[in-house]
Amino acid sequence: MTRRKFIAGNWKMNMTSAGARTLAGGVRERLANFDRADVALCPPFPYLALVGEVIKGSSIAVGAQNVYPESQGAFTGEVNAEMLADVGCRYVIVGHSERRTILGEKDELLNRKVRHSLAHGLHVIFCVGETLEQREANQTESMLDNQLTWGLREIPADQIPNLVIAYEPVWAIGTGRNATAEQAQQAHVFIRWRFSQLYGSEAAQRLVIQYGGSVKPENAAELMRQPDVDGALVGGASLKVDSFVAIVQAAGG
Ligand code: PEP
């Protein structure tokens, strides 16, 4: 089965409104005639609507970096999936390692975020990945197994097609040290296998699994050539038009 590659730019807590306009506008312009991969930009909350306006009418989508799994009410500082959809989001990132470690988000909350987002029509990019310590202790697969098992509990079958997994080894995020193509492929095969146990082999064959962790124009093509690497979640290199566009083009083959 050929899966369409999907590249998402995670801007994290960066940009100003002027910078967001320039970056999204530049990506739009440079990808105007590009149709060989799916592309999403994930700016901070305050710039979602602005980026949505800039990319309107193009095939680029907008995604949020977080969501809170409750309907409206007394949840100061939080934003739910209905609000994200209302301002034009198609995607939301859930389970990023920075939220797991810095914000202390646990599997149970992440599972609620996944189910809440899918139930409200968003596509979820669910991040999993091991620390360096876990890799060195040979615990990569058991860690991925755990995160997938608990994070993806009880998702209705009809919502599975809206799920994307991002394999992001924590030791490769923002460190300049990417996983080798072989390490990424190996982890992706495991994730697909585990997913097939949870949701069946057909769903697993359709599942888009991105790699994330220091993806750059220099390593994108080789990572993307791996049969189970279906795209990338890009942090640092998504903050410049040139590097992000080069990664998207590498994904397009
Ligand atoms: C990320 O934030 O998901 C990420 C992979 O960051 P970087 O590309 O900077 O390593």
mmCIF file of C-alpha atoms and ligand atoms in Angstrom:
data_model
loop_
_atom_site.group_PDB
_atom_site.id
_atom_site.type_symbol
_atom_site.label_atom_id
_atom_site.label_comp_id
_atom_site.label_asym_id
_atom_site.label_seq_id
_atom_site.Cartn_x
_atom_site.Cartn_y
_atom_site.Cartn_z
ATOM 1 C CA MET A 1 0.000 0.000 0.000
ATOM 2 C CA THR A 2 1.326 3.456 -0.832
ATOM 3 C CA ARG A 3 0.702 5.992 1.846
ATOM 4 C CA ARG A 4 0.799 9.687 1.072
ATOM 5 C CA LYS A 5 3.583 11.432 2.955
ATOM 6 C CA PHE A 6 2.623 14.025 5.538
ATOM 7 C CA ILE A 7 4.904 16.813 6.791
ATOM 8 C CA ALA A 8 3.864 18.986 9.716
ATOM 9 C CA GLY A 9 5.756 21.969 11.082
ATOM 10 C CA ASN A 10 5.616 22.309 14.854
ATOM 11 C CA TRP A 11 6.481 25.944 15.506
ATOM 12 C CA LYS A 12 6.433 25.367 19.280
ATOM 13 C CA MET A 13 6.465 28.637 21.292
ATOM 14 C CA ASN A 14 8.028 30.742 18.558
ATOM 15 C CA MET A 15 7.032 33.582 16.233
ATOM 16 C CA THR A 16 5.273 36.925 16.335
ATOM 17 C CA SER A 17 2.228 37.727 14.242
ATOM 18 C CA ALA A 18 4.452 39.402 11.637
ATOM 19 C CA GLY A 19 6.811 36.405 11.599
ATOM 20 C CA ALA A 20 3.915 33.954 11.372
ATOM 21 C CA ARG A 21 2.489 35.826 8.395
ATOM 22 C CA THR A 22 5.840 35.868 6.595
ATOM 23 C CA LEU A 23 6.623 32.205 7.304
ATOM 24 C CA ALA A 24 3.185 30.849 6.363
ATOM 25 C CA GLY A 25 3.036 33.136 3.330
ATOM 26 C CA GLY A 26 6.483 32.010 2.175
ATOM 27 C CA VAL A 27 5.621 28.333 2.558
ATOM 28 C CA ARG A 28 2.373 28.853 0.671
ATOM 29 C CA GLU A 29 4.087 30.661 -2.177
ATOM 30 C CA ARG A 30 6.896 28.141 -2.551
ATOM 31 C CA LEU A 31 4.521 25.156 -2.440
ATOM 32 C CA ALA A 32 1.926 26.671 -4.764
ATOM 33 C CA ASN A 33 2.388 23.971 -7.392
ATOM 34 C CA PHE A 34 3.292 21.145 -5.054
ATOM 35 C CA ASP A 35 0.913 18.239 -4.648
ATOM 36 C CA ARG A 36 3.071 15.242 -3.770
ATOM 37 C CA ALA A 37 2.628 15.287 0.018
ATOM 38 C CA ASP A 38 0.255 16.636 2.661
ATOM 39 C CA VAL A 39 1.476 19.658 4.617
ATOM 40 C CA ALA A 40 0.370 21.265 7.876
ATOM 41 C CA LEU A 41 1.601 24.238 9.906
ATOM 42 C CA CYS A 42 1.147 24.174 13.685
ATOM 43 C CA PRO A 43 1.613 27.667 15.111
ATOM 44 C CA PRO A 44 0.960 28.743 18.717
ATOM 45 C CA PHE A 45 -2.722 29.336 19.604
ATOM 46 C CA PRO A 46 -2.708 33.135 19.081
ATOM 47 C CA TYR A 47 -1.643 32.743 15.443
ATOM 48 C CA LEU A 48 -3.925 29.870 14.368
ATOM 49 C CA ALA A 49 -6.556 32.077 12.771
ATOM 50 C CA LEU A 50 -3.958 34.337 11.163
ATOM 51 C CA VAL A 51 -2.104 31.386 9.607
ATOM 52 C CA GLY A 52 -5.470 29.954 8.549
ATOM 53 C CA GLU A 53 -6.147 33.173 6.673
ATOM 54 C CA VAL A 54 -2.726 33.207 5.015
ATOM 55 C CA ILE A 55 -3.008 29.630 3.717
ATOM 56 C CA LYS A 56 -6.718 29.844 2.827
ATOM 57 C CA GLY A 57 -7.453 28.364 -0.598
ATOM 58 C CA SER A 58 -4.187 26.358 -0.656
ATOM 59 C CA SER A 59 -3.801 22.677 0.182
ATOM 60 C CA ILE A 60 -1.833 23.486 3.364
ATOM 61 C CA ALA A 61 -3.646 22.712 6.610
ATOM 62 C CA VAL A 62 -3.419 24.266 10.068
ATOM 63 C CA GLY A 63 -2.869 22.345 13.277
ATOM 64 C CA ALA A 64 -2.765 23.216 16.974
ATOM 65 C CA GLN A 65 -0.079 22.106 19.412
ATOM 66 C CA ASN A 66 -2.398 21.266 22.293
ATOM 67 C CA VAL A 67 -6.016 20.802 23.319
ATOM 68 C CA TYR A 68 -7.996 20.349 26.527
ATOM 69 C CA PRO A 69 -10.521 17.503 26.586
ATOM 70 C CA GLU A 70 -13.592 19.205 28.058
ATOM 71 C CA SER A 71 -16.536 21.108 26.698
ATOM 72 C CA GLN A 72 -16.830 24.797 27.509
ATOM 73 C CA GLY A 73 -16.731 25.923 31.098
ATOM 74 C CA ALA A 74 -14.468 26.726 33.992
ATOM 75 C CA PHE A 75 -11.086 25.623 32.622
ATOM 76 C CA THR A 76 -9.034 28.796 32.785
ATOM 77 C CA GLY A 77 -6.363 29.024 30.139
ATOM 78 C CA GLU A 78 -7.498 25.980 28.190
ATOM 79 C CA VAL A 79 -8.802 25.521 24.643
ATOM 80 C CA ASN A 80 -10.989 22.655 23.471
ATOM 81 C CA ALA A 81 -11.333 20.817 20.157
ATOM 82 C CA GLU A 82 -14.523 22.618 19.145
ATOM 83 C CA MET A 83 -12.710 25.941 19.431
ATOM 84 C CA LEU A 84 -9.790 24.649 17.406
ATOM 85 C CA ALA A 85 -12.083 23.367 14.669
ATOM 86 C CA ASP A 86 -13.981 26.663 14.792
ATOM 87 C CA VAL A 87 -10.828 28.653 13.970
ATOM 88 C CA GLY A 88 -9.994 26.336 11.075
ATOM 89 C CA CYS A 89 -7.723 23.665 12.561
ATOM 90 C CA ARG A 90 -7.621 20.305 10.866
ATOM 91 C CA TYR A 91 -4.946 18.770 13.120
ATOM 92 C CA VAL A 92 -3.874 18.788 16.724
ATOM 93 C CA ILE A 93 -0.617 17.471 18.197
ATOM 94 C CA VAL A 94 -1.108 15.352 21.335
ATOM 95 C CA GLY A 95 1.503 13.700 23.536
ATOM 96 C CA HIS A 96 4.548 15.696 22.442
ATOM 97 C CA SER A 97 7.445 14.818 24.731
ATOM 98 C CA GLU A 98 7.780 18.448 25.817
ATOM 99 C CA ARG A 99 4.223 18.310 27.155
ATOM 100 C CA ARG A 100 4.808 14.905 28.726
ATOM 101 C CA THR A 101 7.926 16.073 30.561
ATOM 102 C CA ILE A 102 7.639 19.849 31.080
ATOM 103 C CA LEU A 103 3.865 19.925 31.665
ATOM 104 C CA GLY A 104 3.676 16.482 33.274
ATOM 105 C CA GLU A 105 0.961 15.116 30.983
ATOM 106 C CA LYS A 106 0.245 11.459 31.646
ATOM 107 C CA ASP A 107 -1.176 8.687 29.474
ATOM 108 C CA GLU A 108 -4.674 8.929 30.916
ATOM 109 C CA LEU A 109 -4.983 12.654 30.108
ATOM 110 C CA LEU A 110 -3.407 12.122 26.691
ATOM 111 C CA ASN A 111 -5.933 9.394 25.907
ATOM 112 C CA ARG A 112 -8.753 11.767 26.827
ATOM 113 C CA LYS A 113 -7.234 14.420 24.561
ATOM 114 C CA VAL A 114 -7.010 11.961 21.660
ATOM 115 C CA ARG A 115 -10.596 10.763 22.061
ATOM 116 C CA HIS A 116 -12.002 14.268 22.603
ATOM 117 C CA SER A 117 -10.203 15.641 19.511
ATOM 118 C CA LEU A 118 -11.225 12.763 17.246
ATOM 119 C CA ALA A 119 -14.805 12.933 18.477
ATOM 120 C CA HIS A 120 -14.917 16.591 17.423
ATOM 121 C CA GLY A 121 -13.599 15.881 13.944
ATOM 122 C CA LEU A 122 -9.950 16.881 14.378
ATOM 123 C CA HIS A 123 -7.117 14.756 13.010
ATOM 124 C CA VAL A 124 -4.706 13.856 15.793
ATOM 125 C CA ILE A 125 -0.915 13.636 15.528
ATOM 126 C CA PHE A 126 -0.136 11.427 18.521
ATOM 127 C CA CYS A 127 3.542 11.496 19.564
ATOM 128 C CA VAL A 128 5.408 8.586 21.102
ATOM 129 C CA GLY A 129 9.096 7.987 21.733
ATOM 130 C CA GLU A 130 11.730 6.754 24.129
ATOM 131 C CA THR A 131 14.399 8.625 26.080
ATOM 132 C CA LEU A 132 18.090 7.922 25.551
ATOM 133 C CA GLU A 133 18.188 6.084 28.862
ATOM 134 C CA GLN A 134 15.341 3.824 27.777
ATOM 135 C CA ARG A 135 16.956 3.144 24.395
ATOM 136 C CA GLU A 136 20.236 2.233 26.045
ATOM 137 C CA ALA A 137 18.417 -0.065 28.472
ATOM 138 C CA ASN A 138 16.762 -1.819 25.518
ATOM 139 C CA GLN A 139 13.366 -0.517 26.506
ATOM 140 C CA THR A 140 12.442 1.274 23.280
ATOM 141 C CA GLU A 141 9.786 -1.208 22.216
ATOM 142 C CA SER A 142 8.245 -1.653 25.655
ATOM 143 C CA MET A 143 8.068 2.133 26.010
ATOM 144 C CA LEU A 144 6.395 2.552 22.608
ATOM 145 C CA ASP A 145 4.059 -0.320 23.437
ATOM 146 C CA ASN A 146 3.026 1.379 26.676
ATOM 147 C CA GLN A 147 2.466 4.777 25.132
ATOM 148 C CA LEU A 148 0.419 3.309 22.272
ATOM 149 C CA THR A 149 -1.592 0.971 24.473
ATOM 150 C CA TRP A 150 -2.603 3.634 26.997
ATOM 151 C CA GLY A 151 -2.705 6.648 24.703
ATOM 152 C CA LEU A 152 -4.902 4.996 22.091
ATOM 153 C CA ARG A 153 -7.422 3.187 24.280
ATOM 154 C CA GLU A 154 -11.006 2.912 23.130
ATOM 155 C CA ILE A 155 -10.889 4.854 19.912
ATOM 156 C CA PRO A 156 -14.005 4.141 17.829
ATOM 157 C CA ALA A 157 -13.110 2.280 14.619
ATOM 158 C CA ASP A 158 -14.607 4.940 12.371
ATOM 159 C CA GLN A 159 -12.247 7.567 13.835
ATOM 160 C CA ILE A 160 -9.045 5.571 13.318
ATOM 161 C CA PRO A 161 -8.443 7.004 9.813
ATOM 162 C CA ASN A 162 -8.031 10.459 11.417
ATOM 163 C CA LEU A 163 -5.120 9.347 13.530
ATOM 164 C CA VAL A 164 -1.445 9.957 12.674
ATOM 165 C CA ILE A 165 1.412 8.691 14.841
ATOM 166 C CA ALA A 166 4.664 10.623 15.189
ATOM 167 C CA TYR A 167 7.633 8.572 16.337
ATOM 168 C CA GLU A 168 9.825 11.072 18.156
ATOM 169 C CA PRO A 169 12.771 9.659 20.085
ATOM 170 C CA VAL A 170 13.217 12.180 22.894
ATOM 171 C CA TRP A 171 17.010 12.159 22.491
ATOM 172 C CA ALA A 172 16.632 13.380 18.904
ATOM 173 C CA ILE A 173 14.256 16.305 19.524
ATOM 174 C CA GLY A 174 15.952 19.667 19.221
ATOM 175 C CA THR A 175 19.363 18.090 19.749
ATOM 176 C CA GLY A 176 20.635 18.060 16.184
ATOM 177 C CA ARG A 177 21.097 14.323 16.572
ATOM 178 C CA ASN A 178 18.549 12.515 14.419
ATOM 179 C CA ALA A 179 17.761 8.815 14.567
ATOM 180 C CA THR A 180 19.401 6.979 11.694
ATOM 181 C CA ALA A 181 17.108 5.929 8.884
ATOM 182 C CA GLU A 182 17.518 2.359 10.073
ATOM 183 C CA GLN A 183 16.592 3.184 13.692
ATOM 184 C CA ALA A 184 13.542 5.112 12.507
ATOM 185 C CA GLN A 185 12.419 2.330 10.172
ATOM 186 C CA GLN A 186 12.804 -0.259 12.918
ATOM 187 C CA ALA A 187 10.702 1.740 15.384
ATOM 188 C CA HIS A 188 8.060 2.466 12.737
ATOM 189 C CA VAL A 189 7.738 -1.236 11.921
ATOM 190 C CA PHE A 190 7.193 -1.951 15.598
ATOM 191 C CA ILE A 191 4.583 0.817 15.903
ATOM 192 C CA ARG A 192 2.722 -0.472 12.832
ATOM 193 C CA TRP A 193 2.813 -4.017 14.187
ATOM 194 C CA ARG A 194 1.513 -2.936 17.590
ATOM 195 C CA PHE A 195 -1.162 -0.821 15.953
ATOM 196 C CA SER A 196 -2.277 -3.816 13.901
ATOM 197 C CA GLN A 197 -2.765 -5.737 17.136
ATOM 198 C CA LEU A 198 -4.892 -2.924 18.521
ATOM 199 C CA TYR A 199 -6.876 -1.936 15.454
ATOM 200 C CA GLY A 200 -6.375 -4.575 12.756
ATOM 201 C CA SER A 201 -3.957 -4.987 9.897
ATOM 202 C CA GLU A 202 -5.865 -2.949 7.352
ATOM 203 C CA ALA A 203 -5.930 0.092 9.646
ATOM 204 C CA ALA A 204 -2.232 -0.446 10.380
ATOM 205 C CA GLN A 205 -1.363 -0.503 6.682
ATOM 206 C CA ARG A 206 -3.186 2.791 6.199
ATOM 207 C CA LEU A 207 -1.664 4.423 9.291
ATOM 208 C CA VAL A 208 0.607 7.385 8.555
ATOM 209 C CA ILE A 209 3.646 7.301 10.850
ATOM 210 C CA GLN A 210 5.786 10.426 10.867
ATOM 211 C CA TYR A 211 9.329 10.561 12.146
ATOM 212 C CA GLY A 212 10.301 13.541 14.319
ATOM 213 C CA GLY A 213 13.654 14.524 15.814
ATOM 214 C CA SER A 214 16.132 16.899 14.163
ATOM 215 C CA VAL A 215 14.764 16.436 10.655
ATOM 216 C CA LYS A 216 16.641 18.764 8.300
ATOM 217 C CA PRO A 217 16.927 19.168 4.541
ATOM 218 C CA GLU A 218 20.178 17.135 4.728
ATOM 219 C CA ASN A 219 18.646 14.021 6.298
ATOM 220 C CA ALA A 220 15.021 14.212 5.131
ATOM 221 C CA ALA A 221 15.354 12.316 1.862
ATOM 222 C CA GLU A 222 17.071 9.326 3.426
ATOM 223 C CA LEU A 223 14.592 9.115 6.299
ATOM 224 C CA MET A 224 11.693 9.490 3.898
ATOM 225 C CA ARG A 225 12.959 6.661 1.689
ATOM 226 C CA GLN A 226 12.298 4.142 4.454
ATOM 227 C CA PRO A 227 9.204 2.127 3.603
ATOM 228 C CA ASP A 228 7.487 2.762 6.946
ATOM 229 C CA VAL A 229 8.464 6.416 7.351
ATOM 230 C CA ASP A 230 5.472 8.307 6.016
ATOM 231 C CA GLY A 231 6.555 11.861 6.632
ATOM 232 C CA ALA A 232 7.927 14.066 9.377
ATOM 233 C CA LEU A 233 7.003 16.214 12.328
ATOM 234 C CA VAL A 234 9.501 19.050 12.079
ATOM 235 C CA GLY A 235 10.415 21.435 14.892
ATOM 236 C CA GLY A 236 13.406 23.752 14.446
ATOM 237 C CA ALA A 237 13.660 23.399 10.680
ATOM 238 C CA SER A 238 9.997 24.394 10.249
ATOM 239 C CA LEU A 239 10.779 27.946 11.374
ATOM 240 C CA LYS A 240 12.466 28.887 8.096
ATOM 241 C CA VAL A 241 10.751 28.805 4.724
ATOM 242 C CA ASP A 242 13.788 27.375 2.916
ATOM 243 C CA SER A 243 14.444 24.454 5.240
ATOM 244 C CA PHE A 244 10.783 23.525 5.701
ATOM 245 C CA VAL A 245 10.054 23.639 1.978
ATOM 246 C CA ALA A 246 13.171 21.572 1.240
ATOM 247 C CA ILE A 247 11.947 18.885 3.676
ATOM 248 C CA VAL A 248 8.488 18.877 2.102
ATOM 249 C CA GLN A 249 10.032 18.542 -1.338
ATOM 250 C CA ALA A 250 12.240 15.673 -0.155
ATOM 251 C CA ALA A 251 9.089 13.924 1.058
ATOM 252 C CA GLY A 252 7.557 14.386 -2.364
ATOM 253 C CA GLY A 253 10.381 12.286 -3.835
HETATM 254 C C1 PEP B 1 9.402 18.394 17.447
HETATM 255 O O1 PEP B 1 9.225 19.425 18.073
HETATM 256 O O2 PEP B 1 8.442 17.630 17.303
HETATM 257 C C2 PEP B 1 10.720 18.131 16.867
HETATM 258 C C3 PEP B 1 10.921 16.991 16.287
HETATM 259 O O3 PEP B 1 11.690 19.113 17.003
HETATM 260 P P1 PEP B 1 13.087 19.194 16.183
HETATM 261 O O4 PEP B 1 12.750 18.967 14.724
HETATM 262 O O5 PEP B 1 13.566 20.593 16.429
HETATM 263 O O6 PEP B 1 13.979 18.143 16.709
#
